[in-house]
């Protein structure tokens, strides 16, 4: 997970560790059951977070192959440490049928508390092959 609840338990053997949050594969059929056979285009990923640390680098990445590769990624430096709830939007143009999302912090010296994730997408239609 991406959040730490206690300063006492920040990692293995007292050392802070980098962390990531990865979703399961989704085709957005939880919102539209007919979307199962159609392709979609993701335009944005919005992270909702509690600002607990200043200048935290967070990378959002998208995989369309079940997490084998992460070819679409963007990084932003978030936060000023005022402990308020905020959001940050990462803009993409990624077309596929199935998507996996990852939010990660490679820093072991900052804290990030992820509260939620929202994805903006549009139906791209039925996939077909031209022979």
mmCIF file of N, CA and C in Angstrom:
data_model
loop_
_atom_site.group_PDB
_atom_site.id
_atom_site.type_symbol
_atom_site.label_atom_id
_atom_site.label_comp_id
_atom_site.label_asym_id
_atom_site.label_seq_id
_atom_site.Cartn_x
_atom_site.Cartn_y
_atom_site.Cartn_z
ATOM 1 N N UNK A 1 0.837 -1.186 0.000
ATOM 2 C CA UNK A 1 0.000 0.000 0.000
ATOM 3 C C UNK A 1 0.872 1.236 0.000
ATOM 4 N N UNK A 2 0.245 2.375 -0.174
ATOM 5 C CA UNK A 2 0.989 3.619 -0.264
ATOM 6 C C UNK A 2 0.902 4.477 0.983
ATOM 7 N N UNK A 3 0.287 3.999 2.042
ATOM 8 C CA UNK A 3 0.218 4.863 3.211
ATOM 9 C C UNK A 3 0.793 4.180 4.442
ATOM 10 N N UNK A 4 1.260 5.006 5.315
ATOM 11 C CA UNK A 4 1.894 4.546 6.542
ATOM 12 C C UNK A 4 1.084 5.109 7.705
ATOM 13 N N UNK A 5 0.656 4.248 8.614
ATOM 14 C CA UNK A 5 -0.203 4.682 9.703
ATOM 15 C C UNK A 5 0.570 5.106 10.944
ATOM 16 N N UNK A 6 1.779 4.627 11.104
ATOM 17 C CA UNK A 6 2.524 4.910 12.322
ATOM 18 C C UNK A 6 3.985 5.153 11.987
ATOM 19 N N UNK A 7 4.560 6.173 12.588
ATOM 20 C CA UNK A 7 5.982 6.429 12.393
ATOM 21 C C UNK A 7 6.832 5.292 12.948
ATOM 22 N N UNK A 8 6.289 4.528 13.891
ATOM 23 C CA UNK A 8 7.033 3.426 14.481
ATOM 24 C C UNK A 8 7.228 2.286 13.489
ATOM 25 N N UNK A 9 6.244 2.073 12.624
ATOM 26 C CA UNK A 9 6.273 0.938 11.698
ATOM 27 C C UNK A 9 6.355 1.420 10.260
ATOM 28 N N UNK A 10 7.446 2.042 9.906
ATOM 29 C CA UNK A 10 7.598 2.577 8.554
ATOM 30 C C UNK A 10 8.207 1.580 7.582
ATOM 31 N N UNK A 11 8.659 0.455 8.032
ATOM 32 C CA UNK A 11 9.254 -0.473 7.081
ATOM 33 C C UNK A 11 9.872 -1.672 7.756
ATOM 34 N N UNK A 12 10.690 -2.372 7.014
ATOM 35 C CA UNK A 12 11.351 -3.570 7.500
ATOM 36 C C UNK A 12 12.500 -3.197 8.428
ATOM 37 N N UNK A 13 12.509 -3.775 9.601
ATOM 38 C CA UNK A 13 13.570 -3.582 10.589
ATOM 39 C C UNK A 13 13.816 -2.109 10.882
ATOM 40 N N UNK A 14 12.753 -1.316 10.879
ATOM 41 C CA UNK A 14 12.878 0.098 11.185
ATOM 42 C C UNK A 14 13.292 0.970 10.025
ATOM 43 N N UNK A 15 13.575 0.374 8.857
ATOM 44 C CA UNK A 15 13.977 1.147 7.680
ATOM 45 C C UNK A 15 12.751 1.464 6.833
ATOM 46 N N UNK A 16 12.674 2.684 6.354
ATOM 47 C CA UNK A 16 11.572 3.078 5.482
ATOM 48 C C UNK A 16 11.763 2.413 4.130
ATOM 49 N N UNK A 17 10.664 1.924 3.545
ATOM 50 C CA UNK A 17 10.739 1.242 2.255
ATOM 51 C C UNK A 17 9.913 1.997 1.225
ATOM 52 N N UNK A 18 10.313 1.885 -0.032
ATOM 53 C CA UNK A 18 9.496 2.457 -1.100
ATOM 54 C C UNK A 18 8.261 1.576 -1.266
ATOM 55 N N UNK A 19 7.201 2.127 -1.842
ATOM 56 C CA UNK A 19 5.960 1.369 -1.906
ATOM 57 C C UNK A 19 5.192 1.675 -3.181
ATOM 58 N N UNK A 20 4.196 0.815 -3.454
ATOM 59 C CA UNK A 20 3.348 1.029 -4.614
ATOM 60 C C UNK A 20 1.968 0.439 -4.366
ATOM 61 N N UNK A 21 0.992 0.972 -5.084
ATOM 62 C CA UNK A 21 -0.369 0.451 -5.072
ATOM 63 C C UNK A 21 -0.685 0.038 -6.497
ATOM 64 N N UNK A 22 -1.114 -1.200 -6.690
ATOM 65 C CA UNK A 22 -1.437 -1.706 -8.021
ATOM 66 C C UNK A 22 -2.867 -2.225 -7.996
ATOM 67 N N UNK A 23 -3.666 -1.810 -8.975
ATOM 68 C CA UNK A 23 -5.040 -2.287 -9.073
ATOM 69 C C UNK A 23 -5.065 -3.653 -9.749
ATOM 70 N N UNK A 24 -6.196 -4.300 -9.680
ATOM 71 C CA UNK A 24 -6.408 -5.491 -10.493
ATOM 72 C C UNK A 24 -6.703 -5.030 -11.918
ATOM 73 N N UNK A 25 -6.680 -5.956 -12.866
ATOM 74 C CA UNK A 25 -7.049 -5.609 -14.239
ATOM 75 C C UNK A 25 -8.519 -5.213 -14.275
ATOM 76 N N UNK A 26 -8.817 -4.182 -15.043
ATOM 77 C CA UNK A 26 -10.203 -3.750 -15.182
ATOM 78 C C UNK A 26 -10.518 -3.470 -16.639
ATOM 79 N N UNK A 27 -11.743 -3.753 -17.013
ATOM 80 C CA UNK A 27 -12.239 -3.397 -18.343
ATOM 81 C C UNK A 27 -13.444 -2.469 -18.229
ATOM 82 N N UNK A 28 -13.674 -1.968 -17.028
ATOM 83 C CA UNK A 28 -14.740 -1.017 -16.701
ATOM 84 C C UNK A 28 -16.140 -1.615 -16.837
ATOM 85 N N UNK A 29 -16.255 -2.949 -16.829
ATOM 86 C CA UNK A 29 -17.578 -3.568 -16.896
ATOM 87 C C UNK A 29 -18.350 -3.402 -15.591
ATOM 88 N N UNK A 30 -17.685 -2.979 -14.519
ATOM 89 C CA UNK A 30 -18.406 -2.685 -13.283
ATOM 90 C C UNK A 30 -19.292 -1.457 -13.453
ATOM 91 N N UNK A 31 -18.983 -0.613 -14.448
ATOM 92 C CA UNK A 31 -19.790 0.568 -14.729
ATOM 93 C C UNK A 31 -20.680 0.382 -15.957
ATOM 94 N N UNK A 32 -20.266 -0.497 -16.876
ATOM 95 C CA UNK A 32 -21.032 -0.751 -18.099
ATOM 96 C C UNK A 32 -20.768 -2.189 -18.517
ATOM 97 N N UNK A 33 -21.717 -3.074 -18.239
ATOM 98 C CA UNK A 33 -21.497 -4.498 -18.518
ATOM 99 C C UNK A 33 -21.308 -4.801 -19.999
ATOM 100 N N UNK A 34 -21.740 -3.928 -20.880
ATOM 101 C CA UNK A 34 -21.553 -4.134 -22.316
ATOM 102 C C UNK A 34 -20.155 -3.740 -22.786
ATOM 103 N N UNK A 35 -19.358 -3.168 -21.914
ATOM 104 C CA UNK A 35 -18.011 -2.725 -22.279
ATOM 105 C C UNK A 35 -17.025 -3.877 -22.406
ATOM 106 N N UNK A 36 -17.443 -5.089 -22.076
ATOM 107 C CA UNK A 36 -16.521 -6.215 -22.044
ATOM 108 C C UNK A 36 -15.876 -6.489 -23.404
ATOM 109 N N UNK A 37 -16.593 -6.298 -24.490
ATOM 110 C CA UNK A 37 -16.056 -6.587 -25.821
ATOM 111 C C UNK A 37 -15.550 -5.345 -26.538
ATOM 112 N N UNK A 38 -15.565 -4.216 -25.870
ATOM 113 C CA UNK A 38 -15.157 -2.973 -26.532
ATOM 114 C C UNK A 38 -13.825 -2.485 -25.982
ATOM 115 N N UNK A 39 -13.151 -1.704 -26.780
ATOM 116 C CA UNK A 39 -11.910 -1.072 -26.355
ATOM 117 C C UNK A 39 -12.243 0.283 -25.761
ATOM 118 N N UNK A 40 -11.373 0.757 -24.881
ATOM 119 C CA UNK A 40 -11.565 2.030 -24.205
ATOM 120 C C UNK A 40 -10.290 2.860 -24.320
ATOM 121 N N UNK A 41 -10.437 4.177 -24.194
ATOM 122 C CA UNK A 41 -9.288 5.070 -24.145
ATOM 123 C C UNK A 41 -9.294 5.787 -22.801
ATOM 124 N N UNK A 42 -8.193 5.650 -22.063
ATOM 125 C CA UNK A 42 -8.028 6.323 -20.775
ATOM 126 C C UNK A 42 -7.388 7.680 -21.028
ATOM 127 N N UNK A 43 -8.011 8.726 -20.493
ATOM 128 C CA UNK A 43 -7.517 10.091 -20.675
ATOM 129 C C UNK A 43 -6.882 10.675 -19.414
ATOM 130 N N UNK A 44 -7.282 10.199 -18.255
ATOM 131 C CA UNK A 44 -6.729 10.778 -17.027
ATOM 132 C C UNK A 44 -6.875 9.812 -15.861
ATOM 133 N N UNK A 45 -5.934 9.903 -14.936
ATOM 134 C CA UNK A 45 -6.000 9.197 -13.660
ATOM 135 C C UNK A 45 -5.858 10.264 -12.579
ATOM 136 N N UNK A 46 -6.843 10.312 -11.682
ATOM 137 C CA UNK A 46 -6.812 11.290 -10.593
ATOM 138 C C UNK A 46 -6.573 10.551 -9.280
ATOM 139 N N UNK A 47 -5.554 10.989 -8.559
ATOM 140 C CA UNK A 47 -5.268 10.442 -7.238
ATOM 141 C C UNK A 47 -5.831 11.368 -6.171
ATOM 142 N N UNK A 48 -6.482 10.798 -5.186
ATOM 143 C CA UNK A 48 -6.930 11.527 -4.007
ATOM 144 C C UNK A 48 -6.001 11.115 -2.868
ATOM 145 N N UNK A 49 -5.438 12.097 -2.175
ATOM 146 C CA UNK A 49 -4.438 11.775 -1.163
ATOM 147 C C UNK A 49 -4.500 12.759 -0.009
ATOM 148 N N UNK A 50 -3.925 12.337 1.107
ATOM 149 C CA UNK A 50 -3.749 13.226 2.248
ATOM 150 C C UNK A 50 -2.309 13.717 2.215
ATOM 151 N N UNK A 51 -2.152 15.014 2.250
ATOM 152 C CA UNK A 51 -0.843 15.648 2.099
ATOM 153 C C UNK A 51 -0.080 15.597 3.423
ATOM 154 N N UNK A 52 0.646 14.504 3.638
ATOM 155 C CA UNK A 52 1.345 14.325 4.912
ATOM 156 C C UNK A 52 2.834 14.633 4.841
ATOM 157 N N UNK A 53 3.368 14.867 3.646
ATOM 158 C CA UNK A 53 4.799 15.115 3.514
ATOM 159 C C UNK A 53 5.031 16.026 2.316
ATOM 160 N N UNK A 54 5.995 16.896 2.398
ATOM 161 C CA UNK A 54 6.284 17.831 1.303
ATOM 162 C C UNK A 54 7.148 17.180 0.226
ATOM 163 N N UNK A 55 6.900 17.602 -1.009
ATOM 164 C CA UNK A 55 7.732 17.226 -2.160
ATOM 165 C C UNK A 55 7.919 15.717 -2.302
ATOM 166 N N UNK A 56 6.796 15.019 -2.447
ATOM 167 C CA UNK A 56 6.820 13.570 -2.624
ATOM 168 C C UNK A 56 6.632 13.241 -4.098
ATOM 169 N N UNK A 57 7.588 12.537 -4.686
ATOM 170 C CA UNK A 57 7.488 12.136 -6.088
ATOM 171 C C UNK A 57 6.614 10.897 -6.201
ATOM 172 N N UNK A 58 5.517 11.024 -6.968
ATOM 173 C CA UNK A 58 4.591 9.917 -7.174
ATOM 174 C C UNK A 58 4.485 9.655 -8.673
ATOM 175 N N UNK A 59 4.668 8.396 -9.050
ATOM 176 C CA UNK A 59 4.567 7.977 -10.444
ATOM 177 C C UNK A 59 3.270 7.202 -10.616
ATOM 178 N N UNK A 60 2.481 7.576 -11.623
ATOM 179 C CA UNK A 60 1.298 6.820 -12.008
ATOM 180 C C UNK A 60 1.604 6.159 -13.341
ATOM 181 N N UNK A 61 1.349 4.858 -13.420
ATOM 182 C CA UNK A 61 1.643 4.104 -14.637
ATOM 183 C C UNK A 61 0.431 3.269 -15.029
ATOM 184 N N UNK A 62 0.326 2.992 -16.331
ATOM 185 C CA UNK A 62 -0.765 2.185 -16.870
ATOM 186 C C UNK A 62 -0.170 1.028 -17.657
ATOM 187 N N UNK A 63 -0.711 -0.173 -17.419
ATOM 188 C CA UNK A 63 -0.335 -1.360 -18.176
ATOM 189 C C UNK A 63 -1.563 -1.874 -18.917
ATOM 190 N N UNK A 64 -1.378 -2.309 -20.148
ATOM 191 C CA UNK A 64 -2.472 -2.909 -20.919
ATOM 192 C C UNK A 64 -2.208 -4.392 -21.175
ATOM 193 N N UNK A 65 -1.197 -4.949 -20.515
ATOM 194 C CA UNK A 65 -0.861 -6.364 -20.715
ATOM 195 C C UNK A 65 -0.783 -7.126 -19.389
ATOM 196 N N UNK A 66 -1.628 -6.761 -18.449
ATOM 197 C CA UNK A 66 -1.681 -7.479 -17.182
ATOM 198 C C UNK A 66 -0.546 -7.184 -16.227
ATOM 199 N N UNK A 67 0.160 -6.087 -16.442
ATOM 200 C CA UNK A 67 1.243 -5.705 -15.552
ATOM 201 C C UNK A 67 2.604 -6.244 -15.946
ATOM 202 N N UNK A 68 2.693 -6.897 -17.109
ATOM 203 C CA UNK A 68 4.002 -7.377 -17.576
ATOM 204 C C UNK A 68 4.919 -6.211 -17.912
ATOM 205 N N UNK A 69 4.361 -5.183 -18.533
ATOM 206 C CA UNK A 69 5.119 -3.967 -18.836
ATOM 207 C C UNK A 69 4.290 -2.762 -18.421
ATOM 208 N N UNK A 70 4.971 -1.646 -18.174
ATOM 209 C CA UNK A 70 4.327 -0.392 -17.772
ATOM 210 C C UNK A 70 4.812 0.718 -18.702
ATOM 211 N N UNK A 71 4.408 0.699 -19.982
ATOM 212 C CA UNK A 71 4.966 1.660 -20.949
ATOM 213 C C UNK A 71 4.436 3.084 -20.812
ATOM 214 N N UNK A 72 3.349 3.263 -20.088
ATOM 215 C CA UNK A 72 2.743 4.590 -19.958
ATOM 216 C C UNK A 72 2.896 5.047 -18.509
ATOM 217 N N UNK A 73 3.742 6.046 -18.262
ATOM 218 C CA UNK A 73 3.914 6.514 -16.889
ATOM 219 C C UNK A 73 4.225 8.007 -16.866
ATOM 220 N N UNK A 74 3.754 8.644 -15.811
ATOM 221 C CA UNK A 74 4.001 10.066 -15.577
ATOM 222 C C UNK A 74 4.359 10.261 -14.111
ATOM 223 N N UNK A 75 5.236 11.224 -13.851
ATOM 224 C CA UNK A 75 5.660 11.521 -12.488
ATOM 225 C C UNK A 75 5.307 12.960 -12.132
ATOM 226 N N UNK A 76 4.893 13.153 -10.882
ATOM 227 C CA UNK A 76 4.634 14.494 -10.354
ATOM 228 C C UNK A 76 5.182 14.573 -8.940
ATOM 229 N N UNK A 77 5.613 15.763 -8.568
ATOM 230 C CA UNK A 77 6.016 16.021 -7.191
ATOM 231 C C UNK A 77 4.819 16.638 -6.479
ATOM 232 N N UNK A 78 4.329 15.942 -5.452
ATOM 233 C CA UNK A 78 3.103 16.344 -4.769
ATOM 234 C C UNK A 78 3.384 16.751 -3.332
ATOM 235 N N UNK A 79 2.542 17.643 -2.845
ATOM 236 C CA UNK A 79 2.487 17.921 -1.422
ATOM 237 C C UNK A 79 3.355 19.044 -0.906
ATOM 238 N N UNK A 80 2.853 19.605 0.213
ATOM 239 C CA UNK A 80 3.631 20.571 0.984
ATOM 240 C C UNK A 80 3.564 20.257 2.477
ATOM 241 N N UNK A 81 2.923 19.134 2.819
ATOM 242 C CA UNK A 81 2.912 18.676 4.202
ATOM 243 C C UNK A 81 1.896 19.330 5.105
ATOM 244 N N UNK A 82 0.817 19.900 4.549
ATOM 245 C CA UNK A 82 -0.163 20.588 5.395
ATOM 246 C C UNK A 82 -1.278 19.669 5.907
ATOM 247 N N UNK A 83 -1.202 18.384 5.632
ATOM 248 C CA UNK A 83 -2.130 17.355 6.099
ATOM 249 C C UNK A 83 -3.566 17.538 5.615
ATOM 250 N N UNK A 84 -3.775 18.302 4.555
ATOM 251 C CA UNK A 84 -5.115 18.442 3.989
ATOM 252 C C UNK A 84 -5.333 17.374 2.916
ATOM 253 N N UNK A 85 -6.596 17.187 2.536
ATOM 254 C CA UNK A 85 -6.924 16.236 1.472
ATOM 255 C C UNK A 85 -6.846 16.959 0.136
ATOM 256 N N UNK A 86 -6.186 16.321 -0.821
ATOM 257 C CA UNK A 86 -5.953 16.938 -2.124
ATOM 258 C C UNK A 86 -6.127 15.913 -3.222
ATOM 259 N N UNK A 87 -6.039 16.387 -4.467
ATOM 260 C CA UNK A 87 -6.037 15.475 -5.601
ATOM 261 C C UNK A 87 -5.023 15.952 -6.631
ATOM 262 N N UNK A 88 -4.586 15.026 -7.452
ATOM 263 C CA UNK A 88 -3.640 15.327 -8.525
ATOM 264 C C UNK A 88 -4.061 14.524 -9.744
ATOM 265 N N UNK A 89 -4.097 15.176 -10.902
ATOM 266 C CA UNK A 89 -4.524 14.524 -12.135
ATOM 267 C C UNK A 89 -3.335 14.305 -13.053
ATOM 268 N N UNK A 90 -3.232 13.088 -13.553
ATOM 269 C CA UNK A 90 -2.206 12.688 -14.513
ATOM 270 C C UNK A 90 -2.914 12.433 -15.846
ATOM 271 N N UNK A 91 -2.492 13.107 -16.906
ATOM 272 C CA UNK A 91 -3.170 13.017 -18.204
ATOM 273 C C UNK A 91 -2.465 12.024 -19.122
ATOM 274 N N UNK A 92 -3.250 11.147 -19.729
ATOM 275 C CA UNK A 92 -2.759 10.116 -20.634
ATOM 276 C C UNK A 92 -3.651 10.062 -21.871
ATOM 277 N N UNK A 93 -3.201 9.361 -22.889
ATOM 278 C CA UNK A 93 -4.040 8.883 -23.984
ATOM 279 C C UNK A 93 -3.581 7.455 -24.240
ATOM 280 N N UNK A 94 -4.298 6.490 -23.645
ATOM 281 C CA UNK A 94 -3.931 5.079 -23.737
ATOM 282 C C UNK A 94 -5.173 4.292 -24.129
ATOM 283 N N UNK A 95 -5.094 3.571 -25.238
ATOM 284 C CA UNK A 95 -6.216 2.771 -25.718
ATOM 285 C C UNK A 95 -5.917 1.294 -25.502
ATOM 286 N N UNK A 96 -6.914 0.565 -25.023
ATOM 287 C CA UNK A 96 -6.766 -0.870 -24.803
ATOM 288 C C UNK A 96 -8.089 -1.472 -24.386
ATOM 289 N N UNK A 97 -8.061 -2.769 -24.104
ATOM 290 C CA UNK A 97 -9.275 -3.443 -23.660
ATOM 291 C C UNK A 97 -9.269 -3.644 -22.146
ATOM 292 N N UNK A 98 -8.096 -3.953 -21.598
ATOM 293 C CA UNK A 98 -7.942 -4.160 -20.163
ATOM 294 C C UNK A 98 -6.841 -3.243 -19.655
ATOM 295 N N UNK A 99 -7.019 -2.729 -18.450
ATOM 296 C CA UNK A 99 -6.063 -1.777 -17.885
ATOM 297 C C UNK A 99 -5.713 -2.174 -16.456
ATOM 298 N N UNK A 100 -4.459 -1.940 -16.099
ATOM 299 C CA UNK A 100 -4.005 -2.072 -14.718
ATOM 300 C C UNK A 100 -3.308 -0.760 -14.381
ATOM 301 N N UNK A 101 -3.592 -0.216 -13.201
ATOM 302 C CA UNK A 101 -3.050 1.081 -12.797
ATOM 303 C C UNK A 101 -2.122 0.905 -11.602
ATOM 304 N N UNK A 102 -1.054 1.709 -11.586
ATOM 305 C CA UNK A 102 -0.090 1.646 -10.488
ATOM 306 C C UNK A 102 0.276 3.062 -10.054
ATOM 307 N N UNK A 103 0.268 3.284 -8.758
ATOM 308 C CA UNK A 103 0.770 4.533 -8.176
ATOM 309 C C UNK A 103 1.915 4.139 -7.264
ATOM 310 N N UNK A 104 3.071 4.768 -7.451
ATOM 311 C CA UNK A 104 4.233 4.346 -6.672
ATOM 312 C C UNK A 104 5.078 5.531 -6.232
ATOM 313 N N UNK A 105 5.747 5.307 -5.128
ATOM 314 C CA UNK A 105 6.711 6.265 -4.602
ATOM 315 C C UNK A 105 8.032 5.534 -4.456
ATOM 316 N N UNK A 106 9.032 5.993 -5.175
ATOM 317 C CA UNK A 106 10.331 5.346 -5.115
ATOM 318 C C UNK A 106 11.195 5.851 -3.988
ATOM 319 N N UNK A 107 10.687 6.797 -3.223
ATOM 320 C CA UNK A 107 11.480 7.413 -2.163
ATOM 321 C C UNK A 107 11.258 6.703 -0.836
ATOM 322 N N UNK A 108 12.322 6.447 -0.145
ATOM 323 C CA UNK A 108 12.224 5.881 1.196
ATOM 324 C C UNK A 108 12.285 6.970 2.262
ATOM 325 N N UNK A 109 12.341 8.232 1.833
ATOM 326 C CA UNK A 109 12.468 9.323 2.807
ATOM 327 C C UNK A 109 11.216 10.193 2.894
ATOM 328 N N UNK A 110 10.154 9.832 2.166
ATOM 329 C CA UNK A 110 8.907 10.593 2.228
ATOM 330 C C UNK A 110 7.742 9.658 2.523
ATOM 331 N N UNK A 111 6.621 10.234 2.922
ATOM 332 C CA UNK A 111 5.414 9.484 3.238
ATOM 333 C C UNK A 111 4.289 9.956 2.333
ATOM 334 N N UNK A 112 3.504 9.015 1.815
ATOM 335 C CA UNK A 112 2.381 9.346 0.942
ATOM 336 C C UNK A 112 1.177 8.516 1.365
ATOM 337 N N UNK A 113 0.033 9.168 1.558
ATOM 338 C CA UNK A 113 -1.176 8.472 1.978
ATOM 339 C C UNK A 113 -2.217 8.566 0.874
ATOM 340 N N UNK A 114 -2.393 7.479 0.148
ATOM 341 C CA UNK A 114 -3.359 7.410 -0.945
ATOM 342 C C UNK A 114 -4.747 7.145 -0.378
ATOM 343 N N UNK A 115 -5.721 7.963 -0.796
ATOM 344 C CA UNK A 115 -7.099 7.797 -0.332
ATOM 345 C C UNK A 115 -7.993 7.176 -1.395
ATOM 346 N N UNK A 116 -7.669 7.399 -2.661
ATOM 347 C CA UNK A 116 -8.493 6.848 -3.724
ATOM 348 C C UNK A 116 -7.941 7.184 -5.093
ATOM 349 N N UNK A 117 -8.555 6.571 -6.104
ATOM 350 C CA UNK A 117 -8.133 6.772 -7.482
ATOM 351 C C UNK A 117 -9.379 6.822 -8.367
ATOM 352 N N UNK A 118 -9.371 7.730 -9.321
ATOM 353 C CA UNK A 118 -10.484 7.880 -10.258
ATOM 354 C C UNK A 118 -9.904 7.892 -11.668
ATOM 355 N N UNK A 119 -10.568 7.205 -12.603
ATOM 356 C CA UNK A 119 -10.073 7.107 -13.973
ATOM 357 C C UNK A 119 -11.094 7.711 -14.922
ATOM 358 N N UNK A 120 -10.614 8.597 -15.802
ATOM 359 C CA UNK A 120 -11.467 9.161 -16.848
ATOM 360 C C UNK A 120 -11.187 8.389 -18.130
ATOM 361 N N UNK A 121 -12.224 7.778 -18.685
ATOM 362 C CA UNK A 121 -12.059 7.003 -19.910
ATOM 363 C C UNK A 121 -13.257 7.214 -20.826
ATOM 364 N N UNK A 122 -13.081 6.801 -22.082
ATOM 365 C CA UNK A 122 -14.165 6.893 -23.060
ATOM 366 C C UNK A 122 -14.203 5.597 -23.850
ATOM 367 N N UNK A 123 -15.393 5.147 -24.160
ATOM 368 C CA UNK A 123 -15.576 3.959 -24.975
ATOM 369 C C UNK A 123 -15.005 4.225 -26.367
ATOM 370 N N UNK A 124 -14.134 3.340 -26.841
ATOM 371 C CA UNK A 124 -13.522 3.506 -28.164
ATOM 372 C C UNK A 124 -14.166 2.599 -29.204
ATOM 373 N N UNK A 125 -15.127 1.782 -28.808
ATOM 374 C CA UNK A 125 -15.853 0.947 -29.760
ATOM 375 C C UNK A 125 -15.354 -0.483 -29.810
ATOM 376 N N UNK A 126 -16.008 -1.254 -30.664
ATOM 377 C CA UNK A 126 -15.681 -2.665 -30.830
ATOM 378 C C UNK A 126 -14.381 -2.817 -31.600
ATOM 379 N N UNK A 127 -13.542 -3.724 -31.142
ATOM 380 C CA UNK A 127 -12.269 -3.994 -31.815
ATOM 381 C C UNK A 127 -12.512 -4.964 -32.965
ATOM 382 N N UNK A 128 -11.931 -4.675 -34.099
ATOM 383 C CA UNK A 128 -12.033 -5.599 -35.227
ATOM 384 C C UNK A 128 -10.717 -5.604 -35.989
ATOM 385 N N UNK A 129 -10.469 -6.692 -36.697
ATOM 386 C CA UNK A 129 -9.241 -6.856 -37.465
ATOM 387 C C UNK A 129 -9.563 -6.792 -38.942
ATOM 388 N N UNK A 130 -8.788 -6.031 -39.676
ATOM 389 C CA UNK A 130 -8.964 -5.927 -41.120
ATOM 390 C C UNK A 130 -7.978 -6.883 -41.772
ATOM 391 N N UNK A 131 -8.496 -7.781 -42.600
ATOM 392 C CA UNK A 131 -7.625 -8.779 -43.251
ATOM 393 C C UNK A 131 -7.101 -8.278 -44.577
#
